[in-house]
Coordinates of C-alpha atoms in Angstrom, one line a residue:
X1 CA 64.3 38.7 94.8
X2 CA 64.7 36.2 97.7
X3 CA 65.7 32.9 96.3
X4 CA 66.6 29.6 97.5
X5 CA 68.3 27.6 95.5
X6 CA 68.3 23.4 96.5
X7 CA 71.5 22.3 94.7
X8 CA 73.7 19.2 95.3
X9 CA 76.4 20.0 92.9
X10 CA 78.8 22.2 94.7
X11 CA 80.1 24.0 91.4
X12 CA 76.4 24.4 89.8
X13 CA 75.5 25.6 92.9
X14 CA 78.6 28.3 93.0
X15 CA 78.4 29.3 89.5
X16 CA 74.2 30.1 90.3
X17 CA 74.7 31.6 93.2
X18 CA 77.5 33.9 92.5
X19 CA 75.8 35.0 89.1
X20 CA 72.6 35.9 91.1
X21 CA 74.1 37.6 93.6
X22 CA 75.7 39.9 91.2
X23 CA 72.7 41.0 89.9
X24 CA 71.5 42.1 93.7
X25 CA 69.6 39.2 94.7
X26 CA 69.9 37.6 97.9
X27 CA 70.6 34.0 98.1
X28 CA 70.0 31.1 100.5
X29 CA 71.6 27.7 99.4
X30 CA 70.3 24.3 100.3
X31 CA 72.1 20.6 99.3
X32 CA 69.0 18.5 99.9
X33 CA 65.3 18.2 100.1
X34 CA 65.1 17.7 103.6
X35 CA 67.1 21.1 104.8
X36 CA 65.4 22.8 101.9
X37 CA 61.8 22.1 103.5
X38 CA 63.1 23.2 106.8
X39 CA 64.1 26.3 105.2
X40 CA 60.6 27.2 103.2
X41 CA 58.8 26.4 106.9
X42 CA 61.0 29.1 108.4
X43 CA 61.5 31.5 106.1
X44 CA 59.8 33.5 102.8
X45 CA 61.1 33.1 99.0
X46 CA 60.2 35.2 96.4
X47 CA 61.0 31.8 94.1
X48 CA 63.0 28.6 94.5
X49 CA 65.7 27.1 92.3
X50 CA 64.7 23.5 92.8
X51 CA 67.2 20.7 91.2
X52 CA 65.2 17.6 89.9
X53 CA 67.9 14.8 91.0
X54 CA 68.6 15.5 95.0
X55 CA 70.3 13.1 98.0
X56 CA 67.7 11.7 100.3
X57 CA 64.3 12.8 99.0
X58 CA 64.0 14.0 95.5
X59 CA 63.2 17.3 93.7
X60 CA 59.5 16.2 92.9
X61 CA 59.3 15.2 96.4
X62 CA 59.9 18.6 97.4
X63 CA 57.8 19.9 95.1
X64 CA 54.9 17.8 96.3
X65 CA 55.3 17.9 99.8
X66 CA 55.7 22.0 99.6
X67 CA 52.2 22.1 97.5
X68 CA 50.6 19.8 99.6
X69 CA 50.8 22.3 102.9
X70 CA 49.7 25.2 100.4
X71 CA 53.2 26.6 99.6
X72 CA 52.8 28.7 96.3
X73 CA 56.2 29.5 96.2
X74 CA 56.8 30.0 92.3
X75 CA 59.3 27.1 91.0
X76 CA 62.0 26.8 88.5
X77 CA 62.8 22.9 88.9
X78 CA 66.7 22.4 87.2
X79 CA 66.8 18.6 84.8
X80 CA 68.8 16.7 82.9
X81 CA 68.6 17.3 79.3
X82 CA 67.0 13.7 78.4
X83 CA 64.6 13.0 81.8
X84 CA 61.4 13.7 79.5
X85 CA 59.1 11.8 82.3
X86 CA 61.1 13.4 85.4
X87 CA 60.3 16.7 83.9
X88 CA 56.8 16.0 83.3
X89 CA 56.4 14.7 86.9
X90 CA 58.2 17.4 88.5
X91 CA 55.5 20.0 86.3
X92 CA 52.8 17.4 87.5
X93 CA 53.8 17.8 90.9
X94 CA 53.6 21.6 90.9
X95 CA 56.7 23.1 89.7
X96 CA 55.8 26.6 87.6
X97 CA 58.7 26.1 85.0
X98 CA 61.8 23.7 84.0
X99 CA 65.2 24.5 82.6
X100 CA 67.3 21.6 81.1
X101 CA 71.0 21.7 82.1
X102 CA 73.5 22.7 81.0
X103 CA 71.6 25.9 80.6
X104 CA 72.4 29.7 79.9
X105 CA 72.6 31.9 83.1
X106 CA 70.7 34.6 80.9
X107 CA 67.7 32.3 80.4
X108 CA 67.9 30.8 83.7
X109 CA 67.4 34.7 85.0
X110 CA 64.8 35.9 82.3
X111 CA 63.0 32.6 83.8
X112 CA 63.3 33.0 86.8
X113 CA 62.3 37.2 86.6
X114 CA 58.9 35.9 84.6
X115 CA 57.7 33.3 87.6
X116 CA 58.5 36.4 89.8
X117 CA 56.3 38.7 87.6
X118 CA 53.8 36.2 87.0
X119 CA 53.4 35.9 90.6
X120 CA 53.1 39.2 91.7
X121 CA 50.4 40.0 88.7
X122 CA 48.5 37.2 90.2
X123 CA 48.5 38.3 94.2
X124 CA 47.6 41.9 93.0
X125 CA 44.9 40.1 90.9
X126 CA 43.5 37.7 93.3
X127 CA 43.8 40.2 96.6
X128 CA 40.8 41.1 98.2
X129 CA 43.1 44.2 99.6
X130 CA 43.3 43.9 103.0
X131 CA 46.4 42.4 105.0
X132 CA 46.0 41.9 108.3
X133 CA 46.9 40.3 111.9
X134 CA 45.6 40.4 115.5
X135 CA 44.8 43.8 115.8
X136 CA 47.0 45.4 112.7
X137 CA 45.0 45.9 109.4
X138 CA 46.8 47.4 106.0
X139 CA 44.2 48.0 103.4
X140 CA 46.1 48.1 100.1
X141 CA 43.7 49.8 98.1
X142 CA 43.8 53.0 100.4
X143 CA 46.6 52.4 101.2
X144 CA 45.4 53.2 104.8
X145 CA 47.2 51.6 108.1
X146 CA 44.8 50.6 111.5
X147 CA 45.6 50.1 115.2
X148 CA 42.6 48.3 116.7
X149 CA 40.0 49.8 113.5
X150 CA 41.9 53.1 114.1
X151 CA 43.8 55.0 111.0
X152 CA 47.3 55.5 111.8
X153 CA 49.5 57.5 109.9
X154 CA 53.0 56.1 108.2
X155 CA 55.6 57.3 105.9
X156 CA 56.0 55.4 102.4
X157 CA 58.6 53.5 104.0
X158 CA 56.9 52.4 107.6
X159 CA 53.8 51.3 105.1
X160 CA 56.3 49.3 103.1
X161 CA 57.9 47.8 106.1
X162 CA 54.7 47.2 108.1
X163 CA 52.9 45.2 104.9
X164 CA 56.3 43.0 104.5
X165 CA 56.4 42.3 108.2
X166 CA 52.0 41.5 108.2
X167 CA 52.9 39.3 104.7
X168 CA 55.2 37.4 107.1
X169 CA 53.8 36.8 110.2
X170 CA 55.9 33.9 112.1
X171 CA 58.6 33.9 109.3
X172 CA 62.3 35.6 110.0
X173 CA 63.5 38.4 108.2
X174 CA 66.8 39.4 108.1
X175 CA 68.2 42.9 107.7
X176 CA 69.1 42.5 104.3
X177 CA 66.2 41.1 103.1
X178 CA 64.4 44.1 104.8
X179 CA 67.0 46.2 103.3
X180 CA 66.5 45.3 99.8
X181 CA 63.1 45.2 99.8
X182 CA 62.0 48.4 101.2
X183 CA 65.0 50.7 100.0
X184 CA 66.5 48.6 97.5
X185 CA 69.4 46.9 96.1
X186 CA 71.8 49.7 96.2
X187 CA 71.1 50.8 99.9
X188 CA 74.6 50.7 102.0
X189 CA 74.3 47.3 103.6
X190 CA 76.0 48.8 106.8
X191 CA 73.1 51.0 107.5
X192 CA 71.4 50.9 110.9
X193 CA 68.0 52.9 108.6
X194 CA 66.3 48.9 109.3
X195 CA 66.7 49.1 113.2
X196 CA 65.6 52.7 113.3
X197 CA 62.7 51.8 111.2
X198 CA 61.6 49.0 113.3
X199 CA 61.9 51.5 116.2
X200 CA 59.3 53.6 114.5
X201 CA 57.2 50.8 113.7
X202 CA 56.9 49.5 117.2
X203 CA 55.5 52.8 118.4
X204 CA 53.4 53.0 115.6
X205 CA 51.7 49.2 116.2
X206 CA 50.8 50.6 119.8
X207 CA 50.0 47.9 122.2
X208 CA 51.1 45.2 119.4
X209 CA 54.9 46.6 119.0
X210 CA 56.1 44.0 121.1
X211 CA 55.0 41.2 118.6
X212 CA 58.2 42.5 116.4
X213 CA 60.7 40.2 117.9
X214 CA 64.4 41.0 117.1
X215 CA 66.4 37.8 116.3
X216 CA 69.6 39.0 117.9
X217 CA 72.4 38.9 114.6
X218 CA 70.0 38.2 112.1
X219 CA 67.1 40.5 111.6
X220 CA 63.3 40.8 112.8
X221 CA 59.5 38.4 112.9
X222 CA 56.3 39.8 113.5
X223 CA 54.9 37.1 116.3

């Protein structure tokens, strides 16, 4: 999973962080609202870590404020063990799920695997099956790639890597996220197979290959 995690406290932060790392996640840590907003306009999360009590803006802010613009981002908001009403706005104001600290890593994990389950049943459910952008169409149901209306071929991995880049569009991907989404978590991170892979696809998308923009040190958006 991609997972940002908007955490104040430096050691709760760590001690998260570190744990979901070592299970193959990848990780992108925010101290405030305000920077964690930024972050969600930028980039995609499988599900966010969102702590309740937060400098400047709070959690429920967050929460509200990433609703309002249509951000379904599944949410795991962190609260004190006694803020009964905070907890109840924070649901109110869209969050999927709560977990009272101090908590068990091995709940906050099964918790935060469900939301990403729950999620994923309910895209596969509610897709129409087709994914698509300027001239670049991926119907999932046939599993069939167009050009411009016509059928072009792709390996398992270009289809894979062309519908995470059309899921995207505008968004920066980095190479690991790439990496452990398409071939997984135990893929040698100092592979070049991403950048060979975007070569392919850029042929492949014909006259709209040059809308995969390389972000020099970081990774890849589909423009």
């Amino acid at each position: 999973m991609n997972i940002l995690l908007v955490e104040d406290e430096t050691r709760v932060a760590d001690f998260i962080r570190r744990g979901l790392k070592a299970e193959g996640h990848n990780v992108e840590h925010s101290p405030d609202g305000e920077t964690a907003l930024d972050l969600m306009r930028a980039y995609s999360f499988d599900v966010v870590i969102l702590d309740l009590m937060l400098p400047g803006i709070s959690g429920t802010e967050v929460c509200q404020r990433m609703r309002a613009r249509g951000d379904t981002t599944p949410m795991l908001m962190l609260t004190a063990l006694d803020a009964l009403d905070e907890r109840i706005a924070g649901l109110r104001a869209g969050a999927d799920d709560y977990l009272p600290k101090p908590f068990d890593f091995e709940e906050l994990l099964a918790r935060l695997e469900a939301l990403y389950r729950r999620a994923a049943k309910f895209s596969a459910d509610g897709d129409v099956g087709i994914i698509s952008h300027a001239g670049l169409r991926f119907d999932s149901k046939s599993q069939k790639f167009f050009v411009d209306g016509c059928e072009v071929e792709l390996s398992a991995k270009e289809r894979d890597l062309a519908v995470l880049l059309l899921g995207n569009v505008g968004r920066a991907l980095s190479r690991e996220r790439i990496l452990n989404t398409v071939w997984g978590t135990q893929s040698d991170p100092m592979t070049n197979i991403v950048d060979v892979y975007i070569g392919r696809l850029r042929k492949r998308f014909g006259p709209y290959g040059g809308r995969i923009v390389t972000l020099r040190g970081s990774g890849y958006r589909l423009d």
